[in-house]
Amino acid sequence: MKINNKDFDLHELIHPYLKRWTLIFGCMVLALIISIFYIKLKAPLFKVQTSVLIKDAKKMSDAGDISILQGMPGFGGMGTNSIENELEIFQSKKIIEDVVKDLKLQIPVFAEQGFYDLELYKDTNPYQIFLVRENIYAEKPKKPVTIKVQGSTITLSSDELSNDIKSNFNKLIRLPYADIIITKNGSFDKKKTQKLDLEEIYFKYIDFQDAVDFYQNGLAVTLLDKDATVIGLSMNHINKEKAIDILNAIVKKYNFYAINDKNVESEKTKNFIDDRISIISKELGDVESEKESFKTRNKIVDVQSDASINLQTEQASKKKLIEIDTQLEWNKMLTSYFTQSKNELIPLNLGIDNPVALANINNYNKFVQERNTKLESATPSNPVIKDLDIQISNLRNIIKEGLVKERSALQISRNSVEEESFKASKSIATVPGKERMFRNIERQQQIKENLFLLLLQKREEAAISMAITSDKARVVDKAYALQKPVAPRKMIIMGGALITGFLLSTILILVKELLNNKIIVRGDIEKLSNTPVIAEIPKTLKKSDQLIKGNDLSPLAEAFRILVTNLKFILRGKENAKIIMVTSSMKGEGKTFVSVNLALALTTPKKKVLVIGSDIRNPQLQRYNPSMKLAQGLTEYLNGDINDVENIIHPSGFISGTDFIYSGAIPPNPNDLLQNDRYETLLNEVRSKYDYVILDTAPLMPVTDSFLISHLVDSTVYVVRSDKSLKEYMNFANTNIENEKLKSVVFVLNDIKKSNFAYGNQYGYSKEENRWWHFFKKS
């Protein structure tokens, strides 16, 4: 079969949708109505948000803190953490769990308001429900519990409770999953609940972990500016006041734990300093006792006045030795503390003059503090803890190695200074050995005194650090709610509903078109065959309108006039082309209807037309003249019962000049009758009397009757009925056309709806029908 390949036709592509615009519009309206109901049934969600500034240790002077304390132990701990860590801390379970407990978020109370329910909170809640005890082994409820109050009696009912529970206010109520106490809310403001149905109040019980997960997942924490340390917290909730309290509580808990962590660090530093002061105090006392004993034994009153002249040259060296010995002592103290403690914070800025060592100790303290924080919600086997242990171990090794190297360097420097001092001592050989011993004692005394004074200073700094407890998170914007709800998003939902309605309807139409196996429009035939379609016959709704009349301007009459015009164009140049066969693939496609109306359209005052009912198996021509049902016709002539053609020709009764030869009786041998020479004789005889002879023949697929006479005709009108003829029939038609079993074939698409016309919805100049939209044009 040869398929007619056409160029892309946009009209043909969108035509199935345009003709069903009412379906598309209806689906969109229905979807819009459903979306409006959905919006009405959903409680509005409001976005509540706040923002806080996280104070960094390097920026504390900008926040009003004492600048002299920057870099001191206890003041740089949490402030030096990365901002990403703070984002995680705000969302940590530890903080959310405390908020759920403090605000009692496990038993929300609701009341009906119109199409949806609202959560009651604070002064809008007539009752307060306290959770006394949870039964962690009981099955968690899925249905709400209704509260009904009559006087002082409380009745609790639920689909999950076998019986209603009655109790009184301020009394313990035992539920299968928890024990609660219900009290009246003294701050209840009835004016704020005038639109609520307080007769239908109910509460929901939420398991503690479920409540924590719910609020943890509902909390959004973001960094508002990558170049700043301002964090934004937000959540969506149906009760604005409750969400504001939750965000404020989260910020408050964050500051509580931040201050607590800072105090722990400062306390550890203070304890370390107190221990060292106790040790140095004892050592200083020992040195002073030794000095006193030395003076007593050697009867020395003022050694300095006696040896000042001889020791001036040694002063520079001794001062250097004191500094080196001080550094060695600090090295010794830190090495001892570092060896004895594990996973403990190392005091900072206690006199070490080594930037690399200070940086390593600072990083070590960060990892130790982070490890201690993580251990609050994880076990030592956690991969994150193990990773921190490895990093801490590596830093310990680096710090140990650094202390050893520093001690070696100090010792080498000390040896060099002692050598210089020794050389200077030779120049004062006259100074007694007792003088040197006394100076050694004094040097030890100065070292101990310097350490003692330094430790006292650091202890005061640690105490000040503990006393100053400013919030780590400074509130930039207090928690507030946006005026307009963020959900349901009315315009988006309604717009989405319109799009959904449009898409669903177009998909339905597309599926119907894809599954359609029938000829619907002219284009279906043109895609499947190269044979021309010369007319589209509109669908007639009334039986009385099935025949055209004289001076008829109806769409049906105009369609048949187009058929006549195109048929004459096809037959032009053919001499005596008068005989036209009307056939179809199957029964019921409108052959007789087309035959009769074609005859009426061809008839003029100067043109006579004869219709021969050649479907002798299933005669249909007489249904237009029921009185002629028993009239003799073609069968009797072919059988030889009648020899005079005039005896079987009858006026149509519709238009003068149109005659019929009815089929007559149904014969037992239709094929034999149609194959004899009398049918050709009949056509030759009527050809001279009529301008056109139309043969109303049998369908081609069920029987071969029409093929027996197809060689006698000049043209074949092949009738295809819209929304009835199958597309597969076109294979049969094309095969017979290609095999030249049919002559001069043209297609006529019959019974087509107005919306499926290829060239508009109306033919001719008939009176335009009144449409519903004309009312608006007139007004």
GROMACS .gro file of C-alpha atoms in nm, residues 240-629:
model
  390
  240LYS     CA    1   0.279   3.175   6.470
  241GLU     CA    2   0.313   3.237   6.845
  242LYS     CA    3   0.424   2.880   6.911
  243ALA     CA    4   0.686   2.889   6.636
  244ILE     CA    5   0.821   3.220   6.774
  245ASP     CA    6   0.860   3.063   7.120
  246ILE     CA    7   1.036   2.760   6.970
  247LEU     CA    8   1.293   2.969   6.781
  248ASN     CA    9   1.359   3.190   7.084
  249ALA     CA   10   1.403   2.879   7.299
  250ILE     CA   11   1.650   2.730   7.050
  251VAL     CA   12   1.865   3.045   7.056
  252LYS     CA   13   1.847   3.055   7.437
  253LYS     CA   14   1.956   2.691   7.468
  254TYR     CA   15   2.239   2.747   7.222
  255ASN     CA   16   2.374   3.034   7.434
  256PHE     CA   17   2.332   2.827   7.752
  257TYR     CA   18   2.550   2.545   7.622
  258ALA     CA   19   2.803   2.788   7.469
  259ILE     CA   20   2.849   2.966   7.804
  260ASN     CA   21   2.867   2.633   7.984
  261ASP     CA   22   3.142   2.510   7.750
  262LYS     CA   23   3.338   2.832   7.799
  263ASN     CA   24   3.310   2.803   8.179
  264VAL     CA   25   3.431   2.442   8.170
  265GLU     CA   26   3.741   2.549   7.979
  266SER     CA   27   3.805   2.840   8.215
  267GLU     CA   28   3.755   2.618   8.521
  268LYS     CA   29   4.012   2.367   8.396
  269THR     CA   30   4.263   2.649   8.336
  270LYS     CA   31   4.203   2.792   8.684
  271ASN     CA   32   4.249   2.453   8.850
  272PHE     CA   33   4.575   2.397   8.668
  273ILE     CA   34   4.702   2.742   8.774
  274ASP     CA   35   4.603   2.680   9.138
  275ASP     CA   36   4.798   2.354   9.140
  276ARG     CA   37   5.107   2.523   8.996
  277ILE     CA   38   5.083   2.815   9.243
  278SER     CA   39   5.083   2.568   9.531
  279ILE     CA   40   5.396   2.396   9.400
  280ILE     CA   41   5.584   2.719   9.317
  281SER     CA   42   5.488   2.869   9.656
  282LYS     CA   43   5.651   2.578   9.834
  283GLU     CA   44   5.962   2.593   9.613
  284LEU     CA   45   5.989   2.971   9.668
  285GLY     CA   46   5.969   2.921  10.042
  286ASP     CA   47   6.248   2.664  10.025
  287VAL     CA   48   6.474   2.903   9.830
  288GLU     CA   49   6.412   3.189  10.073
  289SER     CA   50   6.488   2.961  10.368
  290GLU     CA   51   6.813   2.853  10.201
  291LYS     CA   52   6.906   3.220  10.142
  292GLU     CA   53   6.837   3.307  10.506
  293SER     CA   54   7.041   3.008  10.627
  294PHE     CA   55   7.333   3.099  10.397
  295LYS     CA   56   7.347   3.456  10.532
  296THR     CA   57   7.330   3.331  10.890
  297ARG     CA   58   7.612   3.079  10.845
  298ASN     CA   59   7.840   3.321  10.658
  299LYS     CA   60   7.744   3.631  10.855
  300ILE     CA   61   7.664   3.826  10.540
  301VAL     CA   62   7.456   4.147  10.572
  302ASP     CA   63   7.482   4.325  10.230
  303VAL     CA   64   7.652   4.115   9.966
  304GLN     CA   65   7.540   4.341   9.680
  305SER     CA   66   7.722   4.648   9.813
  306ASP     CA   67   8.042   4.448   9.845
  307ALA     CA   68   8.039   4.277   9.506
  308SER     CA   69   7.855   4.530   9.288
  309ILE     CA   70   8.168   4.659   9.126
  310ASN     CA   71   8.300   4.309   9.044
  311LEU     CA   72   7.970   4.171   8.914
  312GLN     CA   73   7.867   4.447   8.672
  313THR     CA   74   8.028   4.257   8.388
  314GLU     CA   75   7.821   3.948   8.469
  315GLN     CA   76   7.481   4.116   8.491
  316ALA     CA   77   7.396   4.079   8.124
  317SER     CA   78   7.480   3.709   8.127
  318LYS     CA   79   7.286   3.643   8.446
  319LYS     CA   80   6.978   3.817   8.312
  320LYS     CA   81   6.990   3.598   8.006
  321LEU     CA   82   7.034   3.286   8.220
  322ILE     CA   83   6.726   3.381   8.422
  323GLU     CA   84   6.516   3.409   8.106
  324ILE     CA   85   6.644   3.077   7.972
  325ASP     CA   86   6.589   2.901   8.303
  326THR     CA   87   6.236   3.040   8.317
  327GLN     CA   88   6.165   2.900   7.972
  328LEU     CA   89   6.318   2.564   8.073
  329GLU     CA   90   6.101   2.555   8.383
  330TRP     CA   91   5.785   2.625   8.178
  331ASN     CA   92   5.896   2.355   7.936
  332LYS     CA   93   5.939   2.111   8.221
  333MET     CA   94   5.599   2.199   8.372
  334LEU     CA   95   5.411   2.162   8.042
  335THR     CA   96   5.593   1.838   7.959
  336SER     CA   97   5.495   1.696   8.297
  337TYR     CA   98   5.129   1.806   8.261
  338PHE     CA   99   5.110   1.685   7.900
  339THR     CA  100   5.247   1.343   7.996
  340GLN     CA  101   5.008   1.294   8.289
  341SER     CA  102   4.686   1.412   8.116
  342LYS     CA  103   4.513   1.257   7.815
  343ASN     CA  104   4.239   1.420   7.611
  344GLU     CA  105   4.253   1.720   7.846
  345LEU     CA  106   4.276   2.087   7.751
  346ILE     CA  107   4.630   2.232   7.767
  347PRO     CA  108   4.654   2.581   7.920
  348LEU     CA  109   4.753   2.849   7.670
  349ASN     CA  110   4.965   3.165   7.695
  350LEU     CA  111   5.140   3.069   8.017
  351GLY     CA  112   5.473   3.210   7.915
  352ILE     CA  113   5.589   2.999   7.620
  353ASP     CA  114   5.762   3.221   7.372
  354ASN     CA  115   5.721   2.988   7.073
  355PRO     CA  116   5.450   3.074   6.811
  356VAL     CA  117   5.463   2.725   6.653
  357ALA     CA  118   5.411   2.552   6.987
  358LEU     CA  119   5.128   2.790   7.078
  359ALA     CA  120   4.954   2.723   6.743
  360ASN     CA  121   4.986   2.346   6.789
  361ILE     CA  122   4.849   2.364   7.145
  362ASN     CA  123   4.561   2.585   7.026
  363ASN     CA  124   4.470   2.328   6.752
  364TYR     CA  125   4.504   2.046   7.005
  365ASN     CA  126   4.256   2.220   7.240
  366LYS     CA  127   4.009   2.266   6.950
  367PHE     CA  128   4.015   1.894   6.862
  368VAL     CA  129   3.985   1.791   7.230
  369GLN     CA  130   3.689   2.023   7.282
  370GLU     CA  131   3.523   1.903   6.958
  371ARG     CA  132   3.577   1.541   7.068
  372ASN     CA  133   3.418   1.607   7.407
  373THR     CA  134   3.120   1.776   7.235
  374LYS     CA  135   3.071   1.488   6.990
  375LEU     CA  136   3.090   1.231   7.274
  376GLU     CA  137   2.770   1.379   7.418
  377SER     CA  138   2.576   1.230   7.128
  378ALA     CA  139   2.809   0.954   7.002
  379THR     CA  140   3.019   0.665   7.126
  380PRO     CA  141   3.401   0.633   7.114
  381SER     CA  142   3.359   0.383   6.831
  382ASN     CA  143   3.196   0.644   6.612
  383PRO     CA  144   3.407   0.704   6.294
  384VAL     CA  145   3.407   1.079   6.361
  385ILE     CA  146   3.541   1.023   6.719
  386LYS     CA  147   3.804   0.782   6.589
  387ASP     CA  148   3.912   1.034   6.329
  388LEU     CA  149   3.942   1.301   6.600
  389ASP     CA  150   4.143   1.056   6.819
  390ILE     CA  151   4.389   1.011   6.533
  391GLN     CA  152   4.424   1.386   6.482
  392ILE     CA  153   4.466   1.441   6.859
  393SER     CA  154   4.729   1.165   6.877
  394ASN     CA  155   4.920   1.318   6.584
  395LEU     CA  156   4.914   1.662   6.748
  396ARG     CA  157   5.031   1.514   7.081
  397ASN     CA  158   5.330   1.364   6.905
  398ILE     CA  159   5.402   1.692   6.727
  399ILE     CA  160   5.374   1.889   7.055
  400LYS     CA  161   5.596   1.641   7.242
  401GLU     CA  162   5.853   1.656   6.970
  402GLY     CA  163   5.836   2.036   6.973
  403LEU     CA  164   5.887   2.052   7.350
  404VAL     CA  165   6.189   1.821   7.327
  405LYS     CA  166   6.343   2.029   7.050
  406GLU     CA  167   6.273   2.352   7.239
  407ARG     CA  168   6.431   2.211   7.557
  408SER     CA  169   6.742   2.112   7.362
  409ALA     CA  170   6.765   2.455   7.203
  410LEU     CA  171   6.723   2.627   7.540
  411GLN     CA  172   6.988   2.404   7.694
  412ILE     CA  173   7.235   2.482   7.417
  413SER     CA  174   7.161   2.852   7.459
  414ARG     CA  175   7.207   2.823   7.835
  415ASN     CA  176   7.541   2.648   7.794
  416SER     CA  177   7.654   2.928   7.567
  417VAL     CA  178   7.546   3.195   7.820
  418GLU     CA  179   7.710   3.002   8.107
  419GLU     CA  180   8.029   2.988   7.908
  420GLU     CA  181   8.016   3.365   7.867
  421SER     CA  182   7.943   3.401   8.238
  422PHE     CA  183   8.233   3.171   8.320
  423LYS     CA  184   8.467   3.387   8.120
  424ALA     CA  185   8.341   3.691   8.303
  425SER     CA  186   8.390   3.514   8.635
  426LYS     CA  187   8.755   3.475   8.565
  427SER     CA  188   8.784   3.853   8.557
  428ILE     CA  189   8.649   3.870   8.911
  429ALA     CA  190   8.859   3.590   9.060
  430THR     CA  191   8.888   3.794   9.371
  431VAL     CA  192   8.518   3.751   9.443
  432PRO     CA  193   8.477   3.482   9.709
  433GLY     CA  194   8.305   3.156   9.625
  434LYS     CA  195   8.050   3.236   9.889
  435GLU     CA  196   7.944   3.536   9.683
  436ARG     CA  197   7.882   3.315   9.381
  437MET     CA  198   7.682   3.069   9.588
  438PHE     CA  199   7.474   3.353   9.726
  439ARG     CA  200   7.404   3.485   9.378
  440ASN     CA  201   7.296   3.139   9.263
  441ILE     CA  202   7.048   3.128   9.550
  442GLU     CA  203   6.918   3.473   9.458
  443ARG     CA  204   6.880   3.369   9.093
  444GLN     CA  205   6.668   3.069   9.194
  445GLN     CA  206   6.462   3.302   9.413
  446GLN     CA  207   6.400   3.542   9.120
  447ILE     CA  208   6.294   3.255   8.893
  448LYS     CA  209   6.042   3.128   9.145
  449GLU     CA  210   5.911   3.479   9.216
  450ASN     CA  211   5.857   3.549   8.843
  451LEU     CA  212   5.669   3.224   8.800
  452PHE     CA  213   5.461   3.291   9.110
  453LEU     CA  214   5.360   3.642   8.998
  454LEU     CA  215   5.279   3.521   8.647
  455LEU     CA  216   5.057   3.243   8.780
  456LEU     CA  217   4.873   3.487   9.003
  457GLN     CA  218   4.805   3.709   8.702
  458LYS     CA  219   4.676   3.419   8.493
  459ARG     CA  220   4.451   3.305   8.776
  460GLU     CA  221   4.288   3.647   8.789
  461GLU     CA  222   4.238   3.643   8.413
  462ALA     CA  223   4.071   3.301   8.430
  463ALA     CA  224   3.844   3.424   8.711
  464ILE     CA  225   3.742   3.726   8.502
  465SER     CA  226   3.673   3.495   8.208
  466MET     CA  227   3.435   3.287   8.421
  467ALA     CA  228   3.263   3.600   8.551
  468ILE     CA  229   3.193   3.741   8.203
  469THR     CA  230   2.910   3.526   8.058
  470SER     CA  231   2.791   3.719   7.752
  471ASP     CA  232   2.582   3.526   7.500
  472LYS     CA  233   2.772   3.373   7.213
  473ALA     CA  234   2.478   3.423   6.976
  474ARG     CA  235   2.368   3.784   6.974
  475VAL     CA  236   2.013   3.830   6.841
  476VAL     CA  237   2.005   4.049   6.531
  477ASP     CA  238   1.633   4.012   6.454
  478LYS     CA  239   1.396   3.881   6.715
  479ALA     CA  240   1.177   3.593   6.607
  480TYR     CA  241   0.886   3.722   6.402
  481ALA     CA  242   0.623   3.578   6.167
  482LEU     CA  243   0.556   3.685   5.810
  483GLN     CA  244   0.209   3.832   5.767
  484LYS     CA  245   0.114   3.625   5.465
  485PRO     CA  246   0.110   3.245   5.491
  486VAL     CA  247   0.371   3.056   5.289
  487ALA     CA  248   0.142   2.757   5.239
  488PRO     CA  249  -0.081   2.662   5.082
  489ARG     CA  250   0.046   2.875   4.795
  490LYS     CA  251  -0.285   2.965   4.638
  491MET     CA  252  -0.169   3.099   4.303
  492ILE     CA  253   0.081   2.817   4.252
  493ILE     CA  254  -0.174   2.551   4.348
  494MET     CA  255  -0.449   2.699   4.130
  495GLY     CA  256  -0.205   2.755   3.845
  496GLY     CA  257  -0.080   2.399   3.885
  497ALA     CA  258  -0.439   2.274   3.891
  498LEU     CA  259  -0.516   2.455   3.566
  499ILE     CA  260  -0.202   2.311   3.406
  500THR     CA  261  -0.286   1.966   3.543
  501GLY     CA  262  -0.642   1.987   3.411
  502PHE     CA  263  -0.511   2.100   3.075
  503LEU     CA  264  -0.246   1.825   3.059
  504LEU     CA  265  -0.481   1.549   3.175
  505SER     CA  266  -0.746   1.644   2.922
  506THR     CA  267  -0.494   1.672   2.639
  507ILE     CA  268  -0.340   1.339   2.739
  508LEU     CA  269  -0.685   1.180   2.735
  509ILE     CA  270  -0.747   1.323   2.392
  510LEU     CA  271  -0.403   1.213   2.275
  511VAL     CA  272  -0.456   0.858   2.407
  512LYS     CA  273  -0.796   0.846   2.240
  513GLU     CA  274  -0.642   0.964   1.914
  514LEU     CA  275  -0.361   0.710   1.939
  515LEU     CA  276  -0.604   0.427   2.015
  516ASN     CA  277  -0.851   0.538   1.749
  517ASN     CA  278  -0.868   0.288   1.459
  518LYS     CA  279  -1.151   0.458   1.272
  519ILE     CA  280  -1.162   0.713   0.994
  520ILE     CA  281  -1.267   1.042   1.152
  521VAL     CA  282  -1.155   1.328   0.931
  522ARG     CA  283  -1.053   1.384   0.571
  523GLY     CA  284  -0.686   1.378   0.668
  524ASP     CA  285  -0.713   1.017   0.786
  525ILE     CA  286  -0.804   0.906   0.433
  526GLU     CA  287  -0.543   1.129   0.272
  527LYS     CA  288  -0.272   0.977   0.495
  528LEU     CA  289  -0.371   0.624   0.397
  529SER     CA  290  -0.441   0.664   0.025
  530ASN     CA  291  -0.343   0.870  -0.277
  531THR     CA  292  -0.698   0.856  -0.410
  532PRO     CA  293  -0.864   1.200  -0.378
  533VAL     CA  294  -1.138   1.286  -0.133
  534ILE     CA  295  -1.380   1.503  -0.330
  535ALA     CA  296  -1.649   1.574  -0.071
  536GLU     CA  297  -1.731   1.571   0.301
  537ILE     CA  298  -2.095   1.504   0.381
  538PRO     CA  299  -2.210   1.655   0.713
  539LYS     CA  300  -2.392   1.458   0.978
  540THR     CA  301  -2.771   1.498   0.979
  541LEU     CA  302  -2.946   1.481   1.311
  542LYS     CA  303  -3.307   1.471   1.186
  543LYS     CA  304  -3.448   1.207   0.955
  544SER     CA  305  -3.644   1.476   0.772
  545ASP     CA  306  -3.320   1.652   0.682
  546GLN     CA  307  -3.159   1.351   0.512
  547LEU     CA  308  -3.270   1.452   0.159
  548ILE     CA  309  -3.181   1.775  -0.013
  549LYS     CA  310  -3.457   1.987  -0.166
  550GLY     CA  311  -3.487   2.237  -0.443
  551ASN     CA  312  -3.321   2.572  -0.373
  552ASP     CA  313  -3.181   2.414  -0.054
  553LEU     CA  314  -2.908   2.621   0.112
  554SER     CA  315  -2.842   2.378   0.397
  555PRO     CA  316  -2.489   2.248   0.465
  556LEU     CA  317  -2.601   1.906   0.337
  557ALA     CA  318  -2.713   2.052   0.003
  558GLU     CA  319  -2.393   2.253  -0.031
  559ALA     CA  320  -2.185   1.942   0.043
  560PHE     CA  321  -2.354   1.747  -0.238
  561ARG     CA  322  -2.317   2.042  -0.476
  562ILE     CA  323  -1.942   2.031  -0.401
  563LEU     CA  324  -1.952   1.657  -0.466
  564VAL     CA  325  -2.123   1.713  -0.802
  565THR     CA  326  -1.877   1.988  -0.899
  566ASN     CA  327  -1.573   1.779  -0.813
  567LEU     CA  328  -1.720   1.468  -0.976
  568LYS     CA  329  -1.779   1.657  -1.300
  569PHE     CA  330  -1.421   1.780  -1.281
  570ILE     CA  331  -1.300   1.420  -1.246
  571LEU     CA  332  -1.516   1.307  -1.544
  572ARG     CA  333  -1.428   1.597  -1.770
  573GLY     CA  334  -1.301   1.495  -2.115
  574LYS     CA  335  -1.471   1.157  -2.099
  575GLU     CA  336  -1.738   1.106  -2.364
  576ASN     CA  337  -2.070   0.963  -2.243
  577ALA     CA  338  -1.935   0.935  -1.885
  578LYS     CA  339  -2.277   0.891  -1.733
  579ILE     CA  340  -2.274   0.578  -1.517
  580ILE     CA  341  -2.155   0.628  -1.157
  581MET     CA  342  -2.124   0.340  -0.911
  582VAL     CA  343  -2.163   0.423  -0.541
  583THR     CA  344  -2.015   0.162  -0.309
  584SER     CA  345  -1.832   0.116   0.023
  585SER     CA  346  -1.626  -0.135   0.216
  586MET     CA  347  -1.895  -0.252   0.458
  587LYS     CA  348  -2.266  -0.220   0.519
  588GLY     CA  349  -2.400   0.089   0.694
  589GLU     CA  350  -2.155   0.346   0.553
  590GLY     CA  351  -2.425   0.547   0.369
  591LYS     CA  352  -2.411   0.425   0.008
  592THR     CA  353  -2.786   0.459  -0.055
  593PHE     CA  354  -2.798   0.795   0.128
  594VAL     CA  355  -2.518   0.928  -0.095
  595SER     CA  356  -2.671   0.772  -0.409
  596VAL     CA  357  -3.012   0.934  -0.363
  597ASN     CA  358  -2.881   1.278  -0.264
  598LEU     CA  359  -2.621   1.270  -0.542
  599ALA     CA  360  -2.903   1.202  -0.788
  600LEU     CA  361  -3.108   1.487  -0.648
  601ALA     CA  362  -2.806   1.720  -0.671
  602LEU     CA  363  -2.736   1.619  -1.033
  603THR     CA  364  -3.097   1.670  -1.140
  604THR     CA  365  -3.177   1.997  -1.312
  605PRO     CA  366  -3.460   2.102  -1.546
  606LYS     CA  367  -3.236   1.992  -1.833
  607LYS     CA  368  -3.071   1.690  -1.665
  608LYS     CA  369  -3.244   1.363  -1.584
  609VAL     CA  370  -3.097   1.115  -1.338
  610LEU     CA  371  -3.177   0.748  -1.275
  611VAL     CA  372  -3.088   0.560  -0.955
  612ILE     CA  373  -3.068   0.181  -0.988
  613GLY     CA  374  -3.086  -0.017  -0.662
  614SER     CA  375  -2.812  -0.267  -0.747
  615ASP     CA  376  -2.772  -0.409  -0.395
  616ILE     CA  377  -3.017  -0.696  -0.456
  617ARG     CA  378  -2.902  -0.886  -0.144
  618ASN     CA  379  -2.991  -0.608   0.100
  619PRO     CA  380  -3.218  -0.357  -0.079
  620GLN     CA  381  -3.216  -0.011   0.081
  621LEU     CA  382  -3.350   0.222  -0.190
  622GLN     CA  383  -3.715   0.156  -0.113
  623ARG     CA  384  -3.678   0.285   0.245
  624TYR     CA  385  -3.706   0.632   0.096
  625ASN     CA  386  -4.043   0.529  -0.053
  626PRO     CA  387  -4.185   0.264   0.182
  627SER     CA  388  -4.489   0.230  -0.043
  628MET     CA  389  -4.265   0.086  -0.315
  629LYS     CA  390  -4.130  -0.191  -0.095
   0.00000   0.00000   0.00000
